[in-house]
Coordinates of C-alpha atoms and ligand atoms in Angstrom, one line a residue:
M786 CA 0.0 0.0 0.0
S787 CA 1.6 3.3 -1.0
F788 CA -1.2 5.8 -1.7
E789 CA -2.3 8.4 0.8
K790 CA -6.0 8.0 1.5
R791 CA -6.7 9.5 4.9
T792 CA -7.6 12.9 3.3
I793 CA -10.6 11.4 1.5
A794 CA -12.6 11.7 4.7
V795 CA -11.5 15.3 5.1
L796 CA -12.6 16.0 1.6
E797 CA -16.1 14.8 2.4
E798 CA -16.3 17.0 5.5
A799 CA -15.3 20.1 3.4
L800 CA -17.8 19.2 0.7
N801 CA -20.6 19.2 3.3
S802 CA -19.5 22.6 4.4
L803 CA -19.4 23.9 0.9
D804 CA -22.9 22.5 0.3
E805 CA -24.2 24.5 3.3
G806 CA -23.3 27.6 1.4
F807 CA -26.1 26.9 -1.1
S808 CA -28.8 25.9 1.5
D809 CA -31.1 28.9 0.6
L810 CA -31.9 27.3 -2.8
P811 CA -34.9 25.0 -3.3
P812 CA -33.7 21.4 -2.4
F813 CA -32.2 19.7 -5.4
E814 CA -30.1 16.5 -5.7
P815 CA -28.6 15.7 -9.1
S816 CA -29.4 12.1 -10.1
V817 CA -26.5 9.7 -10.4
D818 CA -26.2 6.1 -11.4
V819 CA -23.8 5.0 -8.7
D820 CA -23.3 1.5 -10.2
Q821 CA -22.3 3.0 -13.5
V822 CA -19.8 5.2 -11.8
R823 CA -18.5 2.2 -9.9
S824 CA -18.0 0.0 -12.9
C825 CA -16.3 2.8 -14.9
L826 CA -14.0 3.6 -12.1
A827 CA -13.1 0.0 -11.5
E828 CA -12.0 -0.2 -15.1
V829 CA -10.1 3.0 -14.9
A830 CA -8.3 1.8 -11.8
R831 CA -7.3 -1.4 -13.5
R832 CA -6.1 0.4 -16.6
M833 CA -4.1 3.0 -14.6
R834 CA -2.0 0.3 -12.9
N835 CA 0.2 0.3 -16.0
N836 CA 1.8 3.6 -14.9
Y837 CA 5.2 4.0 -13.5
P838 CA 5.0 4.6 -9.7
Y839 CA 5.5 8.4 -9.9
H840 CA 4.4 8.7 -6.3
H841 CA 7.0 6.3 -4.9
P842 CA 10.6 7.2 -3.9
F843 CA 11.8 4.4 -6.2
Y844 CA 10.6 6.6 -9.1
L845 CA 13.4 9.2 -9.8
G846 CA 13.1 9.4 -13.5
Q847 CA 11.3 12.3 -15.1
M848 CA 9.9 15.5 -13.5
L849 CA 6.8 13.7 -12.1
K850 CA 5.3 13.4 -8.7
P851 CA 1.8 13.5 -7.2
P852 CA 0.4 16.8 -5.9
H853 CA 0.4 17.6 -2.3
P854 CA -2.6 16.1 -0.4
V855 CA -3.9 19.7 0.2
A856 CA -3.7 20.5 -3.5
R857 CA -5.4 17.2 -4.5
A858 CA -8.2 17.6 -2.0
A859 CA -8.7 21.4 -2.8
Y860 CA -8.8 20.6 -6.5
A861 CA -11.3 17.8 -6.1
L862 CA -13.5 19.9 -3.7
S863 CA -13.7 22.8 -6.2
L864 CA -14.9 20.4 -9.0
W865 CA -18.3 20.3 -7.4
I866 CA -18.4 24.0 -8.4
N867 CA -16.1 23.7 -11.5
P868 CA -15.1 27.4 -11.6
N869 CA -13.7 28.9 -14.8
N870 CA -11.1 31.6 -14.2
H871 CA -11.7 33.3 -17.5
A872 CA -14.1 35.7 -16.0
L873 CA -15.4 36.7 -12.6
D874 CA -18.8 35.5 -13.8
G875 CA -17.4 31.9 -13.9
G876 CA -15.2 31.9 -10.9
R877 CA -15.4 34.6 -8.3
C878 CA -13.5 33.2 -5.3
S879 CA -11.2 31.1 -7.5
S880 CA -10.2 34.3 -9.5
A881 CA -9.5 36.1 -6.2
M882 CA -7.4 33.1 -5.0
E883 CA -5.5 33.1 -8.3
K884 CA -4.6 36.8 -7.9
E885 CA -3.5 36.2 -4.3
A886 CA -1.5 33.0 -5.0
V887 CA 0.2 34.6 -8.1
A888 CA 1.1 37.7 -6.0
E889 CA 2.7 35.4 -3.5
I890 CA 4.8 33.8 -6.2
A891 CA 5.8 37.3 -7.5
R892 CA 6.8 38.3 -4.0
M893 CA 9.0 35.1 -3.7
F894 CA 10.9 36.5 -6.7
G895 CA 11.1 40.0 -5.1
W896 CA 8.3 41.8 -6.9
E897 CA 5.8 43.9 -4.9
T898 CA 4.0 44.8 -8.1
H899 CA 3.7 42.7 -11.2
L900 CA 1.3 41.5 -13.9
G901 CA 0.7 37.8 -14.0
H902 CA -1.6 34.8 -14.0
L903 CA -1.8 31.1 -14.1
T904 CA -1.7 29.2 -17.4
G905 CA -2.2 25.6 -18.6
G906 CA 1.5 25.0 -18.2
G907 CA 5.0 26.2 -18.8
T908 CA 4.6 26.2 -22.6
L909 CA 1.7 28.6 -22.6
A910 CA 3.4 30.7 -19.9
N911 CA 6.6 31.0 -22.1
L912 CA 4.5 31.7 -25.1
E913 CA 2.9 34.7 -23.5
A914 CA 6.2 36.1 -22.3
L915 CA 7.7 35.7 -25.8
W916 CA 4.6 37.1 -27.4
V917 CA 5.0 40.3 -25.2
S918 CA 8.7 40.4 -26.2
G919 CA 7.7 40.3 -29.8
K920 CA 5.3 43.2 -29.3
L921 CA 7.9 45.3 -27.6
H922 CA 10.8 44.4 -30.0
P923 CA 9.2 43.6 -33.3
G924 CA 11.5 41.8 -35.7
R925 CA 14.4 41.4 -33.2
A926 CA 15.6 37.9 -32.4
I927 CA 14.9 35.7 -29.4
V928 CA 17.9 33.9 -28.1
A929 CA 18.1 30.8 -25.9
S930 CA 20.8 28.2 -25.1
E931 CA 21.1 24.9 -26.8
Q932 CA 20.0 23.3 -23.5
A933 CA 17.0 25.6 -23.1
H934 CA 13.6 23.8 -23.5
Y935 CA 12.8 23.1 -27.2
T936 CA 9.6 25.1 -26.7
H937 CA 11.4 28.4 -27.1
A938 CA 12.5 27.7 -30.7
R939 CA 9.0 26.3 -31.5
I940 CA 7.2 29.3 -29.9
S941 CA 9.4 31.7 -31.8
G942 CA 8.4 29.9 -35.0
V943 CA 4.7 30.2 -34.0
L944 CA 5.1 33.9 -33.3
G945 CA 7.1 34.5 -36.5
I946 CA 10.1 35.9 -34.5
P947 CA 13.7 35.0 -35.6
F948 CA 15.4 32.6 -33.1
R949 CA 19.0 32.0 -32.4
E950 CA 20.6 29.2 -30.3
V951 CA 23.6 29.9 -28.0
A952 CA 26.1 27.2 -27.2
C953 CA 26.6 26.0 -23.6
D954 CA 29.7 25.7 -21.5
G955 CA 30.9 22.4 -20.0
S956 CA 28.3 22.6 -17.2
G957 CA 25.3 23.0 -19.5
R958 CA 24.9 26.7 -18.8
M959 CA 24.6 29.3 -21.5
S960 CA 28.1 30.3 -22.7
L961 CA 28.8 34.0 -22.2
P962 CA 31.4 34.4 -24.9
A963 CA 29.0 32.7 -27.3
L964 CA 26.1 35.0 -26.2
R965 CA 28.3 38.1 -26.6
A966 CA 29.2 37.0 -30.2
I967 CA 25.6 36.6 -31.1
V968 CA 24.5 39.9 -29.5
E969 CA 27.3 41.7 -31.4
E970 CA 26.4 40.3 -34.8
C971 CA 22.6 40.3 -34.7
D972 CA 19.8 42.4 -33.4
V973 CA 18.7 40.6 -30.3
G974 CA 15.4 41.6 -28.7
T975 CA 15.1 39.0 -25.9
V976 CA 17.5 36.5 -24.2
V977 CA 15.9 33.6 -22.5
V978 CA 17.8 32.7 -19.3
T979 CA 16.9 29.1 -18.2
V980 CA 17.0 28.7 -14.5
G981 CA 17.1 25.0 -14.2
T982 CA 17.4 23.3 -17.6
T983 CA 15.1 20.4 -18.2
A984 CA 17.8 17.9 -19.0
T985 CA 20.4 18.7 -16.4
G986 CA 19.1 21.4 -14.0
A987 CA 21.8 23.9 -15.1
V988 CA 21.3 27.5 -14.1
D989 CA 22.3 30.1 -16.7
P990 CA 24.4 33.1 -15.5
L991 CA 21.7 35.7 -15.0
P992 CA 23.9 38.5 -13.5
E993 CA 26.2 38.6 -16.5
V994 CA 23.3 38.3 -19.0
L995 CA 21.5 41.3 -17.3
A996 CA 24.7 43.4 -17.5
L997 CA 25.0 42.6 -21.2
G998 CA 21.3 43.4 -21.6
Q999 CA 21.9 46.9 -20.1
R1000 CA 24.6 47.6 -22.8
H1001 CA 22.6 46.1 -25.7
G1002 CA 19.0 46.9 -24.8
F1003 CA 17.5 43.4 -25.0
R1004 CA 14.9 42.0 -22.6
V1005 CA 15.7 39.2 -20.3
H1006 CA 13.1 36.5 -19.9
V1007 CA 13.7 33.8 -17.2
D1008 CA 12.4 30.3 -17.8
G1009 CA 12.2 28.9 -14.3
A1010 CA 9.5 26.4 -15.2
Y1011 CA 11.4 23.7 -13.4
G1012 CA 13.9 25.5 -11.2
G1013 CA 12.1 28.8 -10.2
Y1014 CA 11.1 27.6 -6.7
F1015 CA 14.8 26.9 -5.7
R1016 CA 14.9 30.6 -5.0
L1017 CA 13.8 29.4 -1.5
A1018 CA 16.4 26.7 -1.0
D1019 CA 19.2 27.6 1.4
N1020 CA 21.8 25.1 0.1
L1021 CA 22.6 26.3 -3.4
A1022 CA 26.2 26.8 -4.6
P1023 CA 27.3 30.5 -4.5
G1024 CA 27.4 30.8 -8.3
T1025 CA 23.8 29.4 -8.6
R1026 CA 22.7 31.6 -5.7
A1027 CA 23.9 34.7 -7.5
T1028 CA 21.5 34.0 -10.3
Y1029 CA 18.5 33.5 -7.9
D1030 CA 19.4 36.7 -6.0
R1031 CA 19.0 38.7 -9.3
L1032 CA 15.7 37.3 -10.4
A1033 CA 13.8 40.5 -9.6
H1034 CA 15.8 42.3 -12.3
A1035 CA 14.4 40.1 -15.1
D1036 CA 11.6 41.5 -17.3
S1037 CA 9.5 38.3 -17.1
I1038 CA 9.6 35.0 -15.3
V1039 CA 7.9 31.7 -15.8
V1040 CA 7.5 29.0 -13.1
D1041 CA 5.5 25.8 -13.2
P1042 CA 3.6 25.1 -10.0
H1043 CA 2.8 21.7 -11.6
K1044 CA 6.5 20.8 -11.5
H1045 CA 8.1 21.8 -8.2
G1046 CA 5.0 23.5 -6.7
L1047 CA 3.2 20.3 -5.6
Q1048 CA 0.3 21.0 -8.0
P1049 CA -1.8 18.8 -10.3
Y1050 CA -1.2 19.3 -14.1
G1051 CA -2.5 22.3 -15.7
C1052 CA -0.7 24.9 -13.6
G1053 CA 2.0 27.2 -15.1
C1054 CA 2.5 30.8 -14.2
V1055 CA 3.8 33.8 -16.1
L1056 CA 4.9 37.1 -14.4
F1057 CA 5.9 40.4 -15.9
R1058 CA 7.8 43.0 -13.8
D1059 CA 6.0 45.9 -15.5
P1060 CA 2.2 45.9 -15.0
A1061 CA 1.9 48.3 -18.0
I1062 CA 2.4 45.4 -20.4
G1063 CA -1.3 44.6 -19.7
R1064 CA -2.1 47.0 -22.6
F1065 CA -1.1 44.3 -25.1
Y1066 CA -3.8 42.0 -23.8
K1067 CA -6.5 44.6 -24.2
H1068 CA -9.6 43.2 -26.0
E1069 CA -13.3 43.4 -25.9
S1070 CA -15.4 40.3 -25.2
P1071 CA -19.1 40.5 -26.1
Y1072 CA -19.9 37.5 -23.8
T1073 CA -18.1 37.5 -20.6
Y1074 CA -17.1 40.5 -18.5
F1075 CA -20.4 41.6 -17.1
T1076 CA -20.9 41.1 -13.4
S1077 CA -18.0 43.1 -12.2
S1078 CA -15.8 46.0 -13.2
D1079 CA -12.9 44.4 -11.3
L1080 CA -10.2 42.8 -13.4
H1081 CA -11.3 39.5 -15.0
L1082 CA -8.3 37.2 -15.5
G1083 CA -9.3 36.7 -19.1
E1084 CA -8.5 40.3 -19.8
I1085 CA -4.8 39.7 -19.1
S1086 CA -4.4 36.1 -20.4
L1087 CA -4.2 34.6 -23.9
E1088 CA -6.2 31.5 -22.8
C1089 CA -9.9 31.9 -22.3
S1090 CA -11.4 29.1 -20.2
R1091 CA -9.1 27.9 -17.5
A1092 CA -9.5 25.6 -14.5
G1093 CA -10.4 27.6 -11.5
A1094 CA -9.6 24.4 -9.6
S1095 CA -5.9 25.0 -10.4
A1096 CA -6.0 28.3 -8.6
V1097 CA -8.0 26.9 -5.6
A1098 CA -5.4 24.0 -5.3
L1099 CA -2.4 26.4 -5.5
W1100 CA -3.9 28.9 -3.1
A1101 CA -4.7 26.2 -0.6
T1102 CA -1.2 24.7 -0.9
Q1103 CA 0.5 28.0 -0.4
R1104 CA -1.7 28.5 2.7
A1105 CA -0.5 25.2 4.1
L1106 CA 3.1 25.6 2.9
P1107 CA 3.9 29.3 2.5
L1108 CA 6.6 30.3 0.0
A1109 CA 8.9 31.5 2.8
A1110 CA 12.6 31.1 3.2
G1111 CA 13.2 28.7 6.1
G1112 CA 9.6 27.3 5.9
Q1113 CA 8.6 23.7 5.4
F1114 CA 8.3 24.1 1.6
A1115 CA 11.7 25.7 1.4
R1116 CA 13.2 23.0 3.6
E1117 CA 11.8 20.2 1.5
L1118 CA 13.3 21.7 -1.7
A1119 CA 16.6 21.9 0.0
R1120 CA 16.3 18.2 0.9
C1121 CA 15.8 17.4 -2.8
R1122 CA 19.1 19.1 -3.6
Q1123 CA 20.7 17.4 -0.6
A1124 CA 19.6 14.1 -2.0
A1125 CA 21.3 15.0 -5.4
L1126 CA 24.5 15.9 -3.6
E1127 CA 24.5 12.6 -1.7
L1128 CA 23.9 10.6 -4.8
V1129 CA 27.0 12.2 -6.3
L1130 CA 29.1 11.4 -3.3
R1131 CA 28.1 7.7 -3.6
L1132 CA 28.8 7.7 -7.3
Q1133 CA 32.2 9.2 -6.8
A1134 CA 33.1 6.8 -4.0
D1135 CA 31.9 3.9 -6.2
G1136 CA 34.3 4.9 -9.0
R1137 CA 32.7 3.2 -11.9
H1138 CA 30.8 6.3 -13.1
V1139 CA 31.5 9.8 -14.4
V1140 CA 29.6 12.7 -13.1
P1141 CA 30.3 15.3 -15.8
F1142 CA 29.4 18.3 -13.7
P1143 CA 28.0 18.8 -10.1
P1144 CA 24.3 19.2 -9.9
E1145 CA 23.1 22.8 -9.5
L1146 CA 19.6 21.8 -8.3
D1147 CA 18.2 18.2 -7.8
I1148 CA 18.9 16.6 -11.2
V1149 CA 21.9 14.3 -11.4
V1150 CA 23.5 13.2 -14.7
F1151 CA 26.0 10.3 -14.6
A1152 CA 27.3 7.7 -17.0
P1153 CA 29.1 4.4 -16.6
R1154 CA 32.8 4.5 -17.5
A1155 CA 33.8 2.9 -20.7
R1156 CA 36.3 3.5 -23.5
S1157 CA 34.0 4.9 -26.2
A1158 CA 30.8 7.0 -26.3
S1159 CA 28.8 4.2 -28.1
R1160 CA 29.8 1.7 -25.4
V1161 CA 28.8 4.2 -22.6
S1162 CA 25.4 4.6 -24.3
R1163 CA 24.9 0.8 -24.5
L1164 CA 25.8 0.3 -20.9
T1165 CA 23.5 3.2 -19.9
E1166 CA 20.6 1.4 -21.8
A1167 CA 21.3 -1.8 -19.9
L1168 CA 21.5 -0.1 -16.5
F1169 CA 18.2 1.8 -17.3
H1170 CA 16.4 -1.5 -18.2
E1171 CA 17.8 -3.6 -15.4
T1172 CA 17.1 -1.0 -12.7
A1173 CA 13.5 -0.8 -13.9
R1174 CA 13.2 -4.5 -13.5
E1175 CA 14.0 -4.0 -9.8
G1176 CA 11.3 -1.4 -9.6
L1177 CA 13.8 1.5 -9.5
H1178 CA 13.0 4.0 -12.2
L1179 CA 15.7 6.3 -13.6
A1180 CA 15.6 8.4 -16.8
K1181 CA 18.1 8.9 -19.6
A1182 CA 19.4 12.0 -21.3
V1183 CA 21.1 12.2 -24.7
L1184 CA 23.8 14.9 -24.3
P1185 CA 26.4 16.5 -26.6
R1186 CA 30.1 15.9 -26.3
S1187 CA 30.7 19.4 -24.9
L1188 CA 29.1 18.5 -21.6
F1189 CA 31.6 15.7 -21.0
A1190 CA 34.7 17.3 -22.4
D1191 CA 36.0 18.6 -19.1
A1192 CA 35.3 15.6 -16.9
W1193 CA 36.2 12.9 -19.4
P1194 CA 39.1 13.9 -21.6
D1195 CA 40.1 10.4 -22.6
L1196 CA 36.7 9.2 -23.8
A1197 CA 36.8 8.0 -27.5
W1198 CA 34.0 9.9 -29.3
D1199 CA 32.9 7.5 -32.0
E1200 CA 29.5 9.2 -31.9
D1201 CA 28.6 12.9 -31.4
H1202 CA 26.2 12.3 -28.5
L1203 CA 26.2 10.1 -25.5
T1204 CA 23.3 8.6 -23.6
S1205 CA 23.7 9.1 -19.9
L1206 CA 21.6 8.3 -16.9
R1207 CA 19.5 11.1 -15.4
T1208 CA 17.6 11.3 -12.1
C1209 CA 15.2 13.9 -10.8
L1210 CA 15.4 13.6 -7.0
M1211 CA 12.4 15.9 -6.7
K1212 CA 10.5 14.2 -3.8
P1213 CA 11.6 15.2 -0.3
E1214 CA 11.4 11.5 0.6
H1215 CA 14.3 10.8 -1.8
L1216 CA 16.8 11.9 0.9
D1217 CA 15.5 9.3 3.4
W1218 CA 15.5 6.6 0.7
L1219 CA 18.8 7.4 -0.8
G1220 CA 20.5 4.5 1.0
T1221 CA 18.0 2.0 -0.3
I1222 CA 18.0 3.5 -3.7
W1223 CA 21.8 3.3 -3.8
E1224 CA 22.0 -0.3 -2.6
T1225 CA 19.4 -1.3 -5.3
Y1226 CA 21.3 0.6 -8.0
R1227 CA 24.7 -0.8 -6.9
A1228 CA 23.5 -4.4 -7.1
V1229 CA 22.3 -3.8 -10.6
A1230 CA 25.6 -2.0 -11.5
D1231 CA 27.6 -5.0 -10.1
R1232 CA 25.8 -7.3 -12.5
V1233 CA 25.7 -5.1 -15.6
L1234 CA 29.1 -3.4 -15.4
D1235 CA 31.3 -6.2 -14.0
E1236 CA 30.0 -8.9 -16.2
R1237 CA 30.8 -7.0 -19.5
Ligands
LIG1621 C1 8.9 21.7 -18.4 C2 9.5 22.9 -18.9 C3 8.9 23.7 -19.9 C4 7.6 23.3 -20.5 O1 6.6 23.4 -19.5 P1 5.2 22.5 -19.6 O2 4.6 22.8 -18.3 O3 5.7 21.1 -19.8 O4 4.4 23.0 -20.7 C5 9.6 24.8 -20.3 N1 10.8 25.1 -19.8 C6 11.4 24.4 -18.9 C7 12.8 24.8 -18.4 C8 10.8 23.2 -18.5 O5 11.5 22.4 -17.6

């Protein structure tokens, strides 16, 4: 048994309380065929058994984990209302909760004023930020690193804005000399600084990019979809900390509550430092904005209908776990990074692996030692499959030669890329489980690596 179920009873209590709020209406009970629901759910439960165990500490593969019990219960509770945060007409309290929760996120980054809202996810949030960049700097290029999320190149294509890719240094961060060369040769309107790359958790050097932006007049957009919340962690390396300390100077920031913010899917967030960019969103709607002259979130968002449940869940989670330095949420993020550091110590003591660069957040990349890149990739595949057979789920990353050049000078590059192992230690329980995780991994490595 590994699912949390005690909060189901709490949900029922809260639902009864919510129901009382509508007791002045004529009595009404919607009809439901409970047997039909039961048989459908039984089938769903059987089919969903084929998932990887995202909720279990033995899953350290992709950026996946269940929402916090508060978020899950609050989301479910609000489904009896099913609010729509497009307009106040469709979700009054959930719109207020969205504004409050988003303002708390903005404050976490150091902004007392901002313009921002929730989105369906990081892709939509980045789309809005780059759309505004295009409005402010028409025709000027958007630049992101080769380790930035692929969405930036694709969004630039959708928006019809030229896109340039910048090389990375040996740690997977945007290379400053490469950025300077691009900025000097072409008209750059916006630089995307990734704070926590998806593959390796690398943090681009924001202070230096901001300084370059001052001289060349480009905007700086921070993509912190994965890593944004590490602003609160107290155990970052000094170089990484320097970037987080400067986040308030960016022009726009994206963070995904559905990644490290303990939320169900469908929850990204985009923030702009200057509230005046709201003018770009201005539009009329003949249908929706009637019952209040207060701001309807649809007036500052590209999406129309959006789940009010996402805002309710986020607001409730931030009430339980405030976004405060030193608080429980911050301490649990720090534990994730601690788990990554401890895994690296064990890999180094073991000696049969290369860790190409130290983790900046909670993602660890490592590869089994071998003579050639193709052989490393084959051993990685074997380790990946054999650990999964033990119930231990890692991920893989296909990475370029440049990321291994410093740590592995004698590797024979018979292929341009190398497949390495990758783990996202994004559950706070990973730290407690690290010993068990390591013993399981080591037993597999003994078999796979020593027998070949
Ligand atoms: C996950 C991710 C995205 C895309 O966000 P979605 O929520 O998956 O749409 C963008 N950028 C980074 C850095 C990410 O990690």
